[in-house]
mmCIF file of C-alpha atoms and ligand atoms in Angstrom:
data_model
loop_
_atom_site.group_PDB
_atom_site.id
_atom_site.type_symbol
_atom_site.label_atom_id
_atom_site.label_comp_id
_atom_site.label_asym_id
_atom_site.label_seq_id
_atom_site.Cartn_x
_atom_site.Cartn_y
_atom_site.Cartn_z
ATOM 1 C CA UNK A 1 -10.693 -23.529 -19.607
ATOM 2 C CA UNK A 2 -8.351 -23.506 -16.835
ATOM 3 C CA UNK A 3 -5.298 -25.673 -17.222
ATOM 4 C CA UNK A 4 -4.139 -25.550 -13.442
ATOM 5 C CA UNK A 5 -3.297 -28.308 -11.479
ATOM 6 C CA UNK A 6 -6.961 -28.968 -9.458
ATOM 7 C CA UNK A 7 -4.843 -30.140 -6.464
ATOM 8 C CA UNK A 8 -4.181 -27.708 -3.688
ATOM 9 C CA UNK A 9 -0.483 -25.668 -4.632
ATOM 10 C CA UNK A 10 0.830 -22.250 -3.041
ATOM 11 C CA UNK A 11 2.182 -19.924 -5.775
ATOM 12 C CA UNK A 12 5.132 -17.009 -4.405
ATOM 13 C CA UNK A 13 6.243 -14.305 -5.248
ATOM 14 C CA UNK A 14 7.026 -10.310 -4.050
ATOM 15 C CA UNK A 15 8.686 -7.571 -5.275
ATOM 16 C CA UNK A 16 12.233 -6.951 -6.772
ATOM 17 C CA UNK A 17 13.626 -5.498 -3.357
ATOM 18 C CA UNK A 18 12.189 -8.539 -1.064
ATOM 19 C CA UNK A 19 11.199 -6.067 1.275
ATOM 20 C CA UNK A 20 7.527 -7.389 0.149
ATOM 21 C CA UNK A 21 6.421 -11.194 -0.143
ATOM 22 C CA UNK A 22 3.439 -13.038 -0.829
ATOM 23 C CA UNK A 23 2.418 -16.960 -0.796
ATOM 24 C CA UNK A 24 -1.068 -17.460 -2.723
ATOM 25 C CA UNK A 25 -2.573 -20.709 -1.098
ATOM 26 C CA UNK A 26 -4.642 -22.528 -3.874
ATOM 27 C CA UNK A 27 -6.896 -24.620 -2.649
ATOM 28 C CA UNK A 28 -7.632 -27.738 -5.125
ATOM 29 C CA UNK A 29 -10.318 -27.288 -7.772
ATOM 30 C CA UNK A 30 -13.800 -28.047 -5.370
ATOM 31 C CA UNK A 31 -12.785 -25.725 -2.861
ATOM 32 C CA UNK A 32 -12.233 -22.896 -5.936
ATOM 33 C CA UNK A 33 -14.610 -20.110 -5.920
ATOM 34 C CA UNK A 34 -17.451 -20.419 -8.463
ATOM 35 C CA UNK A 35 -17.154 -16.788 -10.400
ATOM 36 C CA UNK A 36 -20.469 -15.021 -11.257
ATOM 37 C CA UNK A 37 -19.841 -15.488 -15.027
ATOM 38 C CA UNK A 38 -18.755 -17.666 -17.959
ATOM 39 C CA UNK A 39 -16.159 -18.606 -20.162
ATOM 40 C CA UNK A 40 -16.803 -18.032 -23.592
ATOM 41 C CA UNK A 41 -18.014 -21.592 -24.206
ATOM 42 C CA UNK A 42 -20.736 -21.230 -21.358
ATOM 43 C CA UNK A 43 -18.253 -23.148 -18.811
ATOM 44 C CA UNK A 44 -17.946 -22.865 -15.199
ATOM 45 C CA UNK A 45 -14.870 -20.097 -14.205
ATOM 46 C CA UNK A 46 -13.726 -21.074 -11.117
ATOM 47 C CA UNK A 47 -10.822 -18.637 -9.445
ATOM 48 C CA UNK A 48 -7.856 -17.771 -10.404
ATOM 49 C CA UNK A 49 -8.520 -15.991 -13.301
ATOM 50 C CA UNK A 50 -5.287 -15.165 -14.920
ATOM 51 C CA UNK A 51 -6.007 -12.505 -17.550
ATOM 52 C CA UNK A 52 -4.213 -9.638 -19.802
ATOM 53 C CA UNK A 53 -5.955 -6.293 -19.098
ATOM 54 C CA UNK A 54 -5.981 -3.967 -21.885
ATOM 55 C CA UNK A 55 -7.657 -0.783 -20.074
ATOM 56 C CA UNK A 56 -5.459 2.532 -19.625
ATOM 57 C CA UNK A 57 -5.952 2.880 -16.346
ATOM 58 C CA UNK A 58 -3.401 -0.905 -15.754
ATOM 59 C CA UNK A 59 -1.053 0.263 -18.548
ATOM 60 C CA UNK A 60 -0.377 4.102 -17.543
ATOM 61 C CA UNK A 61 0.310 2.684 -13.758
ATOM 62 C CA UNK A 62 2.407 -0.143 -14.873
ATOM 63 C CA UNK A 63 4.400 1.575 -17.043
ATOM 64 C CA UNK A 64 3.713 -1.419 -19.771
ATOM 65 C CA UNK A 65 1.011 -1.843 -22.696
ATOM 66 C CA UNK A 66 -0.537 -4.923 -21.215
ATOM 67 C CA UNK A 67 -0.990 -5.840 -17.665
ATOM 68 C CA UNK A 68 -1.358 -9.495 -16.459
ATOM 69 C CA UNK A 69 -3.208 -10.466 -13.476
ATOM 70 C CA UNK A 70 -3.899 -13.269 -11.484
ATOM 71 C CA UNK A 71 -7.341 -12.701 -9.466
ATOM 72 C CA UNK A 72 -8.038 -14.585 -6.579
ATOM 73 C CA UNK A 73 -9.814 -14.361 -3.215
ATOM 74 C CA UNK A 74 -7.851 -11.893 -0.747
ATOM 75 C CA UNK A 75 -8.326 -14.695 1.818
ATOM 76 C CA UNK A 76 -5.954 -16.821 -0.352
ATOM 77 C CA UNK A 77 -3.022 -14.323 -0.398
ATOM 78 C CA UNK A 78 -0.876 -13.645 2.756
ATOM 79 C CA UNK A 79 1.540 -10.758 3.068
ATOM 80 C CA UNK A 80 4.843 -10.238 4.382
ATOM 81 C CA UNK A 81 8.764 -9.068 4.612
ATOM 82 C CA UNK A 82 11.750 -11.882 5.320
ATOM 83 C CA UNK A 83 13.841 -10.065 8.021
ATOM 84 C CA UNK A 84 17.183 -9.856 8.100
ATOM 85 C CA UNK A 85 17.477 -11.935 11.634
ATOM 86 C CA UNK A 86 18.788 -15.428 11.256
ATOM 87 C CA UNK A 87 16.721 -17.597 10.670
ATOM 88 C CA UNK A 88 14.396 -14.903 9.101
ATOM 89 C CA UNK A 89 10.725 -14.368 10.476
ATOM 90 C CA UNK A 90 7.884 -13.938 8.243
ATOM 91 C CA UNK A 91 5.184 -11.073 9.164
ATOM 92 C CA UNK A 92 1.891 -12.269 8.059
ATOM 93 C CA UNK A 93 -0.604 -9.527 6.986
ATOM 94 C CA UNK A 94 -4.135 -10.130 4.988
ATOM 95 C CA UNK A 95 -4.513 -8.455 2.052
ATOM 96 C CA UNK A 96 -6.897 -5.916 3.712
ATOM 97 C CA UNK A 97 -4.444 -4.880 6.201
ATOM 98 C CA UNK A 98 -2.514 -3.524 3.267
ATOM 99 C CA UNK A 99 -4.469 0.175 3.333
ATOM 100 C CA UNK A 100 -4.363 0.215 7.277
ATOM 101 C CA UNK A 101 -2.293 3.053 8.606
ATOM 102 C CA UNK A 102 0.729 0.714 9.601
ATOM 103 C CA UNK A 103 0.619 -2.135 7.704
ATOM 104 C CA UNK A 104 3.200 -3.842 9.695
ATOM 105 C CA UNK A 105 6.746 -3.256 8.958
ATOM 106 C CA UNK A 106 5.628 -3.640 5.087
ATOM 107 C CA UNK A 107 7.114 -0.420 2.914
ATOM 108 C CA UNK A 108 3.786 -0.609 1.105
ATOM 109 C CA UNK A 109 2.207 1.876 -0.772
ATOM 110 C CA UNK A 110 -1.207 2.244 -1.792
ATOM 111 C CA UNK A 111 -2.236 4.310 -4.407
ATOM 112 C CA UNK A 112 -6.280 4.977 -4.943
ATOM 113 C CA UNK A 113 -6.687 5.307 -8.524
ATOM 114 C CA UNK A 114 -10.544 5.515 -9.013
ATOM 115 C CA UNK A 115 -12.818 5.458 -6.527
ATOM 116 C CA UNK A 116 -12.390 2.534 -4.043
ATOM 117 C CA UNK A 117 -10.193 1.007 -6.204
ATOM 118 C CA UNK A 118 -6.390 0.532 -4.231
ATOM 119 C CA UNK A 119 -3.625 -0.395 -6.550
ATOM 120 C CA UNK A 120 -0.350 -1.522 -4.311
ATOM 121 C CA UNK A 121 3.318 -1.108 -4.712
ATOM 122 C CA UNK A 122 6.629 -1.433 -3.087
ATOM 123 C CA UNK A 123 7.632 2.087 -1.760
ATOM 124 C CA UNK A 124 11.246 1.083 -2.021
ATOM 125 C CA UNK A 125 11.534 -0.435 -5.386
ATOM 126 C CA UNK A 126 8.550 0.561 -7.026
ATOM 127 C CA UNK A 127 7.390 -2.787 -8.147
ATOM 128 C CA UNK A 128 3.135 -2.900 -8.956
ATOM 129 C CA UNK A 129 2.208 -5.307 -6.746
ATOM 130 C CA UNK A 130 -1.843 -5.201 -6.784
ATOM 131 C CA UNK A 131 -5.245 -4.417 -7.320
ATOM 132 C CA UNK A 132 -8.681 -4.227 -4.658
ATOM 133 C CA UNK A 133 -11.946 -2.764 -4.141
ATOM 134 C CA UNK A 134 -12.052 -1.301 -0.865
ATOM 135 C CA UNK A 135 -15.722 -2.480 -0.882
ATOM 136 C CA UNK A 136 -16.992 -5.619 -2.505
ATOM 137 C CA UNK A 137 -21.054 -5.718 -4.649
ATOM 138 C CA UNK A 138 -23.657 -7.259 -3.947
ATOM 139 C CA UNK A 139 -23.293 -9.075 -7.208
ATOM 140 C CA UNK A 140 -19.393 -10.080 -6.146
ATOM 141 C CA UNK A 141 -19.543 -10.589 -2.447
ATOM 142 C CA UNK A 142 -15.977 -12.450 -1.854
ATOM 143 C CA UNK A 143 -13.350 -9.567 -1.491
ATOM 144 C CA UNK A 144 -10.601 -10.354 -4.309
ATOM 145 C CA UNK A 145 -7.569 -8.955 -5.289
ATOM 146 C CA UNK A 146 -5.711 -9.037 -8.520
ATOM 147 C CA UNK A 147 -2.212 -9.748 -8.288
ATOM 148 C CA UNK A 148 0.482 -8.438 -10.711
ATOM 149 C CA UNK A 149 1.461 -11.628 -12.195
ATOM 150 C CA UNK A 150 4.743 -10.186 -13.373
ATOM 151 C CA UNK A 151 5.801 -10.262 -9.408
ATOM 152 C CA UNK A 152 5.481 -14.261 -9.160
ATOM 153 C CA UNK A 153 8.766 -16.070 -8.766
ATOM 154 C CA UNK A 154 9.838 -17.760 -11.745
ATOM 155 C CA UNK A 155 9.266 -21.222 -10.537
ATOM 156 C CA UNK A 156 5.811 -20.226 -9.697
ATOM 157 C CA UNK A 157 5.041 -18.545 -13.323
ATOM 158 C CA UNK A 158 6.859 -22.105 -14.754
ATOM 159 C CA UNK A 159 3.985 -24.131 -12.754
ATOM 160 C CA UNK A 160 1.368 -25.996 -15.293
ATOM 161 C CA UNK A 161 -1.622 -23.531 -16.191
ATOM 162 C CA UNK A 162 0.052 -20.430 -14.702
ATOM 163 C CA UNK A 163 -0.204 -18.562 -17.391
ATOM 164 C CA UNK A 164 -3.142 -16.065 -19.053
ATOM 165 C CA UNK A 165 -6.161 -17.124 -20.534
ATOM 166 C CA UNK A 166 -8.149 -15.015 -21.068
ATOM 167 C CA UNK A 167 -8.092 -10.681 -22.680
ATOM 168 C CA UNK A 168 -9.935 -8.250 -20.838
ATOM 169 C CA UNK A 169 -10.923 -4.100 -22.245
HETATM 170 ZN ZN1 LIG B 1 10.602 -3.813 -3.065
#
C-alpha cells in the first residue's frame, strides 16, 4: 500500500549535467490511474508504482545490481533543458517526443534494448534516465514510462511515500 501523499504534488528531477529536466505532475489519489493488477493483499494499485527491478536487462544498462523505478503515465511527465539565458526558459517536450528525430534541443539518447522497448539517457553525462514501450497492449492501454528514480532531486526522493514498495524479477 502506497504511502504517498493522495493530494496533487509535482516530483523533479533530471540528470547530473542539467542539460535534461523533468517535473512529474501527480495528480491527487482519485484522479490516479487504476493499474490492471493487485497488490499482494488483493488491494487496488493505483499509479506510481515505485519498484526495485531485479531483471538483467535494468542492471547491465544501469551499471548497478538493482534498478529503482517510478512508473507513471507519460502524460504526467514533461521534458526539458534550463537554458543558459537569464531568466532561463524551459522547453517542454512529452515523453513521446523523446524518440522523435529532434527532440528539441534535448541531448537525449535513446537506446532500443528489446523490441519496442526505448530506454533514455543523457548523451552528455550518461545518466539512465528512462524506460517506454513504443507501443502500448491492449491489456495496458495508457502509455507509461518508468522513470529512473535515482535521477529525482533529493527533495523530491525526501517527499512522504517516495520511496519503493514493491520487488519485481
Ligand atoms: Zn546530463
Amino acid at each position: 500500500m502506497s504511502s504517498l501523499s493522495p493530494n496533487a504534488f509535482t516530483l523533479h528531477g533530471g540528470c547530473d549535467c542539467k542539460s535534461i529536466r523533468y517535473p512529474i505532475s501527480i495528480p491527487e489519489l482519485s484522479a490516479r490511474l487504476i493499474l490492471p493488477h493487485e497488490d499482494p493483499t488483493g488491494a487496488e494499485v493505483r499509479s506510481p508504482e515505485i519498484f526495485l527491478e531485479h531483471c538483467d536487462k535494468c542492471r547491465r544498462v544501469s551499471g548497478a545490481l538493482l534498478q529503482a523505478w517510478l512508473s507513471c503515465p507519460q502524460e504526467w511527465v514533461e521534458w526539458g533543458t534550463t537554458s543558459a539565458e537569464k531568466p532561463p526558459t524551459f522547453t517542454r517536450l512529452n515523453t513521446a517526443d523523446l524518440t522523435s528525430s529532434q527532440p528539441g534541443n534535448l541531448p537525449i539518447i535513446n537506446y532500443a534494448s528489446s523490441e519496442r522497448i526505448i530506454r533514455s539517457f543523457c548523451g552528455k553525462c550518461g545518466t539512465n534516465l528512462l524506460y517506454m514501450r513504443e507501443h502500448q497492449s491492449k491489456e495496458n492501454p495508457v502509455p507509461m514510462v518508468d522513470i529512473v528514480l535515482g535521477s529525482l532531486d533529493g527533495e523530491s526522493l525526501e517527499r512522504q511515500g517516495v520511496r519503493p514498495d514493491r520487488h519485481f524479477y
